[in-house]
Coordinates of C-alpha atoms and ligand atoms in Angstrom, one line a residue:
X1 CA -61.0 -44.6 9.0
X2 CA -61.8 -41.1 7.8
X3 CA -62.3 -39.4 11.1
X4 CA -59.0 -38.0 12.4
X5 CA -57.4 -36.5 9.2
X6 CA -54.6 -39.0 9.0
X7 CA -52.7 -39.6 5.8
X8 CA -54.0 -42.9 4.1
X9 CA -50.5 -43.5 2.7
X10 CA -47.4 -44.8 4.6
X11 CA -44.6 -42.3 5.3
X12 CA -41.6 -41.7 3.1
X13 CA -39.4 -44.8 2.7
X14 CA -36.4 -42.8 3.9
X15 CA -38.2 -42.2 7.2
X16 CA -38.8 -46.0 7.7
X17 CA -35.1 -46.5 6.9
X18 CA -34.1 -43.9 9.5
X19 CA -36.3 -45.5 12.1
X20 CA -34.6 -48.9 11.4
X21 CA -31.2 -47.5 11.7
X22 CA -32.0 -45.5 14.9
X23 CA -33.4 -48.7 16.5
X24 CA -29.9 -50.2 16.2
X25 CA -28.3 -47.0 17.6
X26 CA -27.4 -46.2 21.2
X27 CA -30.9 -46.4 22.8
X28 CA -29.2 -46.8 26.2
X29 CA -28.3 -43.1 25.9
X30 CA -30.7 -40.2 26.3
X31 CA -31.7 -38.4 23.1
X32 CA -30.5 -34.9 22.1
X33 CA -32.7 -32.6 24.2
X34 CA -32.6 -30.0 21.5
X35 CA -33.3 -32.3 18.5
X36 CA -30.5 -30.5 16.7
X37 CA -30.4 -32.7 13.6
X38 CA -34.1 -32.1 13.0
X39 CA -34.0 -28.4 13.6
X40 CA -31.1 -28.0 11.2
X41 CA -32.9 -30.0 8.5
X42 CA -36.2 -28.2 9.1
X43 CA -34.6 -24.7 9.0
X44 CA -33.0 -25.6 5.7
X45 CA -36.2 -27.0 4.2
X46 CA -38.3 -24.0 5.3
X47 CA -35.8 -21.4 4.3
X48 CA -35.4 -20.1 7.9
X49 CA -32.3 -18.3 9.1
X50 CA -31.2 -21.1 11.4
X51 CA -32.1 -24.0 13.8
X52 CA -32.6 -21.5 16.6
X53 CA -35.9 -20.5 15.0
X54 CA -37.4 -24.0 15.7
X55 CA -38.6 -25.8 18.8
X56 CA -39.4 -29.6 18.4
X57 CA -42.2 -31.3 20.3
X58 CA -44.0 -34.5 20.8
X59 CA -46.7 -33.7 18.2
X60 CA -48.0 -30.2 17.7
X61 CA -50.4 -30.8 20.5
X62 CA -47.4 -30.7 22.9
X63 CA -46.2 -27.5 21.3
X64 CA -49.7 -26.0 21.9
X65 CA -49.6 -27.2 25.5
X66 CA -46.3 -25.5 26.0
X67 CA -47.5 -22.3 24.5
X68 CA -50.7 -22.1 26.6
X69 CA -48.7 -23.0 29.7
X70 CA -46.1 -20.4 29.0
X71 CA -48.4 -17.5 28.1
X72 CA -51.8 -17.9 29.8
X73 CA -52.1 -17.8 33.6
X74 CA -55.0 -18.6 35.8
X75 CA -57.9 -16.1 35.3
X76 CA -56.3 -14.7 32.1
X77 CA -57.8 -15.0 28.7
X78 CA -57.1 -16.9 25.5
X79 CA -58.9 -16.2 22.2
X80 CA -59.9 -18.7 19.6
X81 CA -62.2 -18.7 16.5
X82 CA -65.3 -20.8 16.5
X83 CA -65.9 -23.5 15.3
X84 CA -62.2 -24.6 15.4
X85 CA -59.9 -27.1 17.0
X86 CA -61.5 -28.2 20.3
X87 CA -58.2 -28.9 22.1
X88 CA -57.6 -25.1 22.6
X89 CA -60.5 -24.8 25.1
X90 CA -59.2 -27.8 27.0
X91 CA -55.8 -26.3 27.3
X92 CA -57.3 -23.1 28.6
X93 CA -59.4 -25.0 31.1
X94 CA -56.3 -26.8 32.4
X95 CA -54.7 -23.5 33.1
X96 CA -57.8 -22.2 34.8
X97 CA -57.8 -19.6 32.1
X98 CA -60.9 -18.1 30.3
X99 CA -61.4 -18.7 26.6
X100 CA -63.1 -16.2 24.4
X101 CA -64.6 -17.5 21.2
X102 CA -65.1 -15.3 18.1
X103 CA -67.5 -16.8 15.6
X104 CA -66.5 -17.2 12.0
X105 CA -69.1 -15.6 9.7
X106 CA -71.0 -17.5 7.1
X107 CA -68.1 -17.2 4.6
X108 CA -65.7 -18.5 7.2
X109 CA -64.1 -15.1 7.6
X110 CA -63.3 -13.6 11.0
X111 CA -64.9 -10.4 12.2
X112 CA -62.7 -7.4 13.6
X113 CA -63.5 -8.6 17.1
X114 CA -60.8 -11.3 16.7
X115 CA -58.1 -8.7 16.2
X116 CA -59.3 -6.4 19.1
X117 CA -56.5 -5.9 21.7
X118 CA -57.4 -6.4 25.4
X119 CA -55.3 -6.2 28.5
X120 CA -56.0 -9.6 30.0
X121 CA -55.8 -11.3 26.6
X122 CA -52.5 -13.3 26.7
X123 CA -52.7 -15.5 23.6
X124 CA -54.7 -15.9 20.4
X125 CA -54.9 -19.2 18.6
X126 CA -55.8 -19.5 14.9
X127 CA -55.8 -22.7 12.9
X128 CA -55.1 -22.0 9.3
X129 CA -56.3 -24.0 7.4
X130 CA -59.1 -24.2 9.9
X131 CA -60.6 -27.4 11.2
X132 CA -63.4 -28.5 10.7
X133 CA -64.0 -26.2 7.7
X134 CA -60.7 -26.6 5.8
X135 CA -60.9 -22.9 5.0
X136 CA -58.0 -20.4 5.0
X137 CA -57.5 -16.8 5.8
X138 CA -54.9 -15.1 3.5
X139 CA -51.6 -14.5 5.2
X140 CA -51.8 -10.7 4.7
X141 CA -55.1 -10.7 6.6
X142 CA -53.4 -12.7 9.4
X143 CA -50.5 -10.2 9.4
X144 CA -53.0 -7.4 10.1
X145 CA -54.6 -9.4 12.9
X146 CA -51.2 -9.9 14.5
X147 CA -50.4 -6.2 14.2
X148 CA -53.6 -5.2 15.9
X149 CA -53.3 -7.7 18.8
X150 CA -50.9 -6.9 21.7
X151 CA -50.6 -10.6 22.7
X152 CA -48.8 -13.4 20.7
X153 CA -50.8 -15.0 17.8
X154 CA -50.3 -18.7 17.3
X155 CA -51.1 -19.7 13.7
X156 CA -51.7 -23.5 13.8
X157 CA -50.5 -24.7 10.4
X158 CA -51.2 -28.4 10.9
X159 CA -52.8 -28.7 7.5
X160 CA -50.7 -26.1 5.6
X161 CA -49.0 -28.5 3.2
X162 CA -52.4 -29.0 1.5
X163 CA -52.8 -25.3 1.0
X164 CA -51.0 -22.7 -1.1
X165 CA -50.2 -19.9 1.4
X166 CA -48.4 -19.9 4.8
X167 CA -47.4 -17.6 7.5
X168 CA -43.7 -18.3 7.9
X169 CA -42.6 -14.9 6.6
X170 CA -44.8 -13.2 9.2
X171 CA -42.7 -14.9 11.9
X172 CA -39.6 -13.1 10.6
X173 CA -41.4 -9.8 10.5
X174 CA -43.2 -9.9 13.9
X175 CA -41.9 -11.6 17.1
X176 CA -45.5 -12.1 18.3
X177 CA -46.4 -14.4 15.4
X178 CA -45.8 -18.1 16.3
X179 CA -46.4 -20.9 13.8
X180 CA -47.0 -24.5 14.7
X181 CA -46.5 -27.4 12.3
X182 CA -47.0 -31.2 12.5
X183 CA -45.7 -34.3 10.7
X184 CA -48.9 -36.1 11.5
X185 CA -50.9 -35.1 8.4
X186 CA -49.0 -34.5 5.2
X187 CA -46.0 -36.7 6.1
X188 CA -48.1 -39.6 7.2
X189 CA -46.5 -39.8 10.7
X190 CA -49.4 -39.4 13.1
X191 CA -48.1 -42.5 15.0
X192 CA -44.7 -41.1 15.4
X193 CA -45.7 -37.9 17.4
X194 CA -43.7 -35.1 16.1
X195 CA -44.5 -31.4 15.7
X196 CA -42.7 -28.1 15.9
X197 CA -42.9 -24.4 16.5
X198 CA -41.4 -21.7 14.3
X199 CA -40.7 -18.4 16.2
X200 CA -38.0 -15.8 16.6
X201 CA -34.9 -17.2 18.5
X202 CA -35.5 -15.2 21.7
X203 CA -39.0 -16.7 22.0
X204 CA -37.7 -20.3 21.2
X205 CA -35.0 -19.9 23.9
X206 CA -37.5 -18.9 26.6
X207 CA -40.0 -21.7 25.6
X208 CA -37.2 -24.2 25.6
X209 CA -36.9 -23.6 29.4
X210 CA -40.3 -25.0 30.1
X211 CA -40.5 -28.0 27.9
X212 CA -39.6 -31.4 29.3
X213 CA -35.9 -32.1 28.9
X214 CA -36.3 -35.1 26.6
X215 CA -39.6 -34.4 25.0
X216 CA -38.7 -36.1 21.7
X217 CA -37.2 -39.5 21.6
X218 CA -34.1 -40.6 19.6
X219 CA -36.2 -42.6 17.1
X220 CA -38.7 -39.9 16.4
X221 CA -35.9 -37.3 16.0
X222 CA -34.1 -39.5 13.4
X223 CA -37.4 -40.1 11.6
X224 CA -38.5 -36.5 11.6
X225 CA -35.0 -35.4 10.3
X226 CA -35.3 -37.9 7.4
X227 CA -38.8 -36.5 6.7
X228 CA -37.4 -33.0 6.2
X229 CA -35.3 -34.5 3.3
X230 CA -38.3 -36.0 1.6
X231 CA -39.5 -33.0 -0.4
X232 CA -40.4 -34.8 -3.7
X233 CA -42.2 -37.6 -1.8
X234 CA -44.3 -34.9 0.0
X235 CA -45.2 -33.1 -3.2
X236 CA -46.4 -36.3 -4.8
X237 CA -48.5 -37.4 -1.8
X238 CA -50.1 -33.9 -1.4
X239 CA -50.9 -33.8 -5.1
X240 CA -52.6 -37.2 -4.9
X241 CA -54.5 -36.3 -1.8
X242 CA -55.7 -32.9 -3.1
X243 CA -57.0 -34.7 -6.2
X244 CA -58.9 -37.2 -4.0
X245 CA -60.3 -34.2 -2.1
X246 CA -61.9 -33.0 -5.3
X247 CA -63.3 -36.5 -5.9
X248 CA -64.7 -36.5 -2.4
X249 CA -66.2 -33.0 -2.6
X250 CA -67.7 -33.6 -6.1
X251 CA -69.2 -36.9 -4.9
X252 CA -70.8 -35.3 -1.8
X253 CA -72.2 -32.5 -3.9
X254 CA -73.8 -35.0 -6.3
X255 CA -75.4 -36.6 -3.2
X256 CA -76.9 -33.3 -2.4
X257 CA -74.5 -32.1 0.3
X258 CA -73.2 -28.5 0.6
X259 CA -69.4 -28.8 0.8
X260 CA -67.2 -26.0 2.1
X261 CA -64.2 -25.5 -0.3
X262 CA -61.3 -27.0 1.6
X263 CA -57.5 -26.4 1.6
X264 CA -56.8 -29.3 3.9
X265 CA -57.0 -33.1 3.8
X266 CA -60.6 -33.2 4.8
X267 CA -63.9 -31.6 3.9
X268 CA -66.8 -30.2 5.9
X269 CA -70.2 -30.9 4.6
X270 CA -73.8 -30.4 5.5
X271 CA -77.0 -31.7 4.0
X272 CA -79.8 -29.1 3.5
X273 CA -82.4 -31.6 4.7
X274 CA -80.5 -32.0 8.0
X275 CA -80.1 -28.4 8.9
X276 CA -82.6 -26.2 10.8
X277 CA -85.8 -26.8 12.7
X278 CA -87.6 -28.4 9.8
X279 CA -84.9 -31.0 9.3
X280 CA -86.3 -34.4 8.4
X281 CA -83.1 -36.3 9.2
X282 CA -79.8 -35.6 11.0
X283 CA -76.1 -35.7 10.2
X284 CA -75.8 -38.0 13.3
X285 CA -78.0 -40.5 11.5
X286 CA -75.6 -40.6 8.5
X287 CA -72.6 -40.9 10.9
X288 CA -74.3 -43.9 12.7
X289 CA -75.2 -45.6 9.4
X290 CA -71.6 -45.3 8.2
X291 CA -70.3 -46.6 11.5
X292 CA -72.5 -49.6 11.4
X293 CA -71.0 -50.3 8.0
X294 CA -67.4 -50.0 9.3
X295 CA -66.7 -46.5 8.0
X296 CA -65.7 -43.8 10.5
X297 CA -66.2 -40.2 9.7
X298 CA -66.4 -37.3 12.2
X299 CA -69.8 -36.0 13.3
X300 CA -69.4 -32.6 14.9
X301 CA -71.9 -30.5 16.8
X302 CA -71.2 -26.9 17.7
X303 CA -74.3 -25.7 19.4
X304 CA -75.9 -23.2 18.7
X305 CA -73.9 -22.9 15.6
X306 CA -74.9 -26.2 14.1
X307 CA -73.6 -29.6 13.2
X308 CA -72.2 -31.4 10.2
X309 CA -69.8 -34.1 9.0
X310 CA -66.0 -33.8 8.6
X311 CA -64.6 -36.5 6.3
X312 CA -60.9 -37.0 5.9
X313 CA -59.3 -37.6 2.5
X314 CA -58.5 -41.3 2.2
X315 CA -57.4 -43.3 -0.9
X316 CA -59.6 -43.1 -4.0
X317 CA -61.0 -46.5 -3.1
X318 CA -61.8 -45.5 0.5
X319 CA -63.6 -42.4 -0.7
X320 CA -65.6 -44.2 -3.3
X321 CA -66.7 -46.7 -0.6
X322 CA -67.6 -43.9 1.7
X323 CA -69.6 -42.1 -1.0
X324 CA -71.4 -45.3 -1.9
X325 CA -72.4 -45.9 1.8
X326 CA -73.5 -42.3 2.3
X327 CA -75.8 -42.8 -0.7
X328 CA -77.2 -45.8 1.0
X329 CA -77.6 -43.9 4.2
X330 CA -79.6 -41.2 2.4
X331 CA -81.8 -43.9 0.9
X332 CA -82.4 -45.4 4.3
X333 CA -83.4 -41.9 5.6
X334 CA -85.8 -41.6 2.6
X335 CA -83.7 -38.7 1.2
X336 CA -83.4 -39.2 -2.6
X337 CA -79.9 -38.5 -3.6
X338 CA -79.5 -36.7 -6.9
X339 CA -76.6 -39.0 -7.8
X340 CA -75.6 -41.1 -10.7
X341 CA -74.3 -44.7 -10.4
X342 CA -70.9 -43.6 -11.9
X343 CA -70.1 -41.4 -8.9
X344 CA -69.9 -44.3 -6.5
X345 CA -68.4 -47.5 -7.9
X346 CA -69.8 -50.5 -6.1
X347 CA -66.5 -52.5 -6.5
X348 CA -65.0 -50.5 -3.7
X349 CA -67.7 -51.1 -1.2
X350 CA -65.7 -53.2 1.3
X351 CA -62.6 -50.9 1.5
Ligands
PMP1 N1 -53.9 -28.6 15.2 C1 -55.0 -29.0 14.5 C2 -55.8 -27.9 13.9 C3 -55.3 -30.3 14.4 O1 -56.4 -30.7 13.8 C4 -54.5 -31.3 15.0 C5 -54.8 -32.8 14.8 N2 -55.8 -33.3 15.7 C6 -53.3 -30.9 15.7 C7 -53.1 -29.5 15.8 C8 -52.4 -31.8 16.5 O2 -51.6 -32.6 15.7 P1 -50.5 -33.5 16.3 O3 -50.5 -33.4 17.8 O4 -50.7 -34.9 15.8 O5 -49.2 -32.9 15.7

């Protein structure tokens, strides 16, 4: 299952232990509405001045929902880059708001239009690293975008643990910079549902008024708190997954794909024979072939921009199996892969 950017590894053992212990705790009582233990641990881990810089949520999707609900009214505008996370448009639609897409250029950089202020623009959303590309904008470039905009800028850092730069220091410098994070990716806790926002305390206090009272349950708060104390575990897993990302990107290139350099736990790839009017096959064919062989990757189409495949980093065995099957898909489409047998060990075919 390489289609939703989950972590292929189980979460830190300390998290599983915290869940066991919380399950024998006072579940007849409501949880702490402020998730105080988590906010303390997260502030310490991230070097923030205090827990009042953090708002906890039921996954970062809930945090994004709260932000759009708070800032963007009916008929007002929300700005997002394109292609990027599809949920942003849905959240704008729910508000009856308008969304304005600014296209990334060919090098996955944003044109000045993304930073242009406008009266009816109430919020700008920027995933960094971006999905589906895995590319990053440097934090000093994002600081300049935030300075130029007059509305808040949300930097969605769902994948930041796989990258080397982040925007936390911008939050301390500018109250209009808001950073969202999740435990779903690097911490291997997508099933737990826990994410959070980092913003200046006055912003956190106002947003706290519109969240559900008990938006995080007692078990997830205990687990997320333990996760914040699992720094060495995180470093190991991220190093392992980043190494597998190189294995995946190299394998795809050997199979003839163009792979966008990624700073996340997935890669975006396109095959030259599947792009443009003269294409002899399509990325959707490869997706279908893999699916028929029990391998799920993400086929994404962003008309008129184009389509491609987003493949999550799994274990080495899963990636080898995926590469082997992509090679077979290319053969079935009569596209000779310029690959060597050593790039796709057959022993992993059933993973
Ligand atoms: N932001 C981005 C860019 C994502 O890709 C995802 C995962 N689909 C999320 C946020 C949401 O993550 P979660 O709700 O699991 O925290």
